[in-house]
Amino acid sequence: MAVSEAERGELTRRAKAIRSGIVDVTGWAGGSHIGGALSQTDILTLLYFKYLNIDPANPEWPDRDRFILSKGHGGVGLAVTLAERGYFDPALLKDFGHSGSPFGMHLDGNKVTGVDASTGSLGHGLSMAVGLALGARVQGKAWRTYCLIGDGECNEGSIWEAAMAASHYRLDSLIGFVDRNRMMIDGATEDVMAIEPLADKWAAFGWHVQTVDGHDFGALAQAIDEAQEHAGSPSVILAQTVKGKGVDFMENDPAWHYGGLNADLIARAKASLGAE
Amino acid sequence: MSEGLTWNVYNVGDMTQREIYGLVLCELGEKYPEIVGLSADLAKSTKIGTFGDRFPERFFNVGIAEQNLFGIAAGLAKSGLIPFVSTFSAFASMRAGEFVRTDICYQNLNCKIIATHGGTSFGPAGTTHHATEDLAIVRAFANLTVVVPADPFETAHAVRASMAIDGPVYIRIGRGFEPPVYESEDYDFAIGRAVEMHPGTDVTVIACGTPVSHALQAAGLLAEQDGLSVRVLNMHTVKPIDREAVLRAVQETRRILTVEDHNVIGGLGGAVAEVIAESGKGCAFRRAGLCDEYSMIGYPEDILNRYRLDTDGIVENVREMLGVEFEEDEDWEDEV
Ligand SMILES: Cc1ncc(C[n+]2csc(CCOP(=O)(O)OP(=O)(O)O)c2C)c(N)n1
């Protein structure tokens, strides 16, 4: 399922709309985890607009593919992606984080349509993904489970407990992504708590590992295709990304892990994205 | 980067509980070379980073790994150092709960846990980042002292006072938008002793943390509007609880309301209920808090309002309690 030129244009348009939406919500909410939301956007765009076997009109469809945002603070980006995909009215996002809104910075799966797990505490998502993949096998279901993990999140021991279990159970229906933007809150991953050689670690835990440009739809799609075909073990795609991707003054700056935007900064961010 | 209504979680400009904590810890660090600091990728967010900037060789950021964080702290304490460990309350009490219990409390190690973003103070972050069960959990860890300062000044007191305790201490503070209750540090603070913030004979409001300031305002309003005499106790130490102050309040006011930014199960209200029930004394009693539910998403002031923990809510709670019947105890002196 390589990405055609027409598809690439459509995905690029969607990703831009989602990034622009993230900037809007950051303004409305008074702040968001914008850096990591922007770095993950191309992965989510490709999954939600090409790969996930889902039906926004029937969000609880039992046979749907599952997506777990293990780096739950990317919730602002997932919310905008779900709205763009038609799960709910994007106007609902104007109240993001406000009192009484269903949307918090970390999404509550009981309140927001289309969210497969309530995440936000790091290091939980991959374990739930392992459970979903096991659940598919036990019940003879064909759904795939996708899980997006932060690179800082890979510090958590529970990620590696889950990684061990996934390969132990040979869960080849499970496809993980690491948003390898090289930043966490307190600085660069390699300065705070080094995780390299990351590909070797995942391989040592029994995963099929691919390293690709996380902003290149063609490369990402090829990696997903290979992961889907790969049998006998889970796959992880180490997506090399840029924190704050698309907004020039945020790119690679850990200060934009979380931030607020006034009207002026919103205008500058939109200009940088080439969005209205 | 931020202005007006912007909720800039990680760079708050004014002097918050967390900032005061960072500064006091630096001051203690100068005096006690055995103090070391630890965090888990929340050095900036919890403000323990202030200590890390001053004493880089005595500070360890272990990455996003809370269980490891408390395990390493236990090892450092065993080596003879005094670790101050900071992360969000939800992660200190729950993610790393058993490491805190078994590595630190069970071994009775001299380790101070400064748990920030307590209760619902991290409002818009959502329920995963609220901690409305932490007091119930850590209160059940033997050897552990549990303190919930009402404001930045009290935070400074609590952090300093924790050094006098040769054992583990859990200090739960907010995110930084809590109004000050005191005007300065110039008041009598002692771990384990409640502070009477307002005298009263009709009802006693026992609170900890942010609700203390609301309780004080409620006492003022109730005096003005209802002619009620409301005692306010700042029960900053949830464990060991000040039994005497509770029992004196029972005897002298006969109506007790507890107020906490926490589930009504197991925290301050639970602790006070245990003292009252064991005394055998009759009184009207009510716990304000989250009624065994997960907290709503939103701004902290609206969350406190929703669960009736703010000034209006406390006023309502007190008024409702006035009509409550209870059995008078004949002999007050026998046990109290
Ligand atoms: C268990 C846990 N510890 C700490 C946090 C606070 N926190 C939120 S985001 C974050 C950094 C995440 O870094 P990374 O996984 O690299 O995400 P990204 O850079 O893609 O935003 C931290 C420490 C949390 N949400 N959960």
PDB file of C-alpha atoms in Angstrom, chain A residues 151-152 181-193 243 253-255 257, chain B residues 41 44 61:
ATOM      1  CA  ASP A 151      11.015   8.498  23.438  1.00  0.00           C
ATOM      2  CA  GLY A 152      11.279   9.955  26.938  1.00  0.00           C
ATOM      3  CA  ASN A 181      11.905  13.619  18.730  1.00  0.00           C
ATOM      4  CA  ARG A 182      14.926  13.452  21.054  1.00  0.00           C
ATOM      5  CA  MET A 183      13.342  15.697  23.699  1.00  0.00           C
ATOM      6  CA  MET A 184      11.530  15.266  26.994  1.00  0.00           C
ATOM      7  CA  ILE A 185      10.547  17.952  29.561  1.00  0.00           C
ATOM      8  CA  ASP A 186      13.848  18.660  31.236  1.00  0.00           C
ATOM      9  CA  GLY A 187      15.873  18.609  28.021  1.00  0.00           C
ATOM     10  CA  ALA A 188      17.296  16.240  25.416  1.00  0.00           C
ATOM     11  CA  THR A 189      16.667  12.543  26.031  1.00  0.00           C
ATOM     12  CA  GLU A 190      20.363  11.758  25.769  1.00  0.00           C
ATOM     13  CA  ASP A 191      21.198  14.388  28.415  1.00  0.00           C
ATOM     14  CA  VAL A 192      18.450  13.567  30.923  1.00  0.00           C
ATOM     15  CA  MET A 193      18.529   9.754  30.659  1.00  0.00           C
ATOM     16  CA  LYS A 243       9.613  18.265  18.372  1.00  0.00           C
ATOM     17  CA  ASP A 253      13.157  23.691  21.594  1.00  0.00           C
ATOM     18  CA  PRO A 254      12.297  21.752  24.784  1.00  0.00           C
ATOM     19  CA  ALA A 255      10.747  24.930  26.216  1.00  0.00           C
ATOM     20  CA  HIS A 257       7.055  20.849  25.466  1.00  0.00           C
TER      21      HIS A 257
ATOM     22  CA  ASP B  41      11.922  14.515  34.294  1.00  0.00           C
ATOM     23  CA  LYS B  44      11.477  22.169  36.226  1.00  0.00           C
ATOM     24  CA  ASN B  61      17.254  13.427  37.258  1.00  0.00           C
TER      25      ASN B  61
END
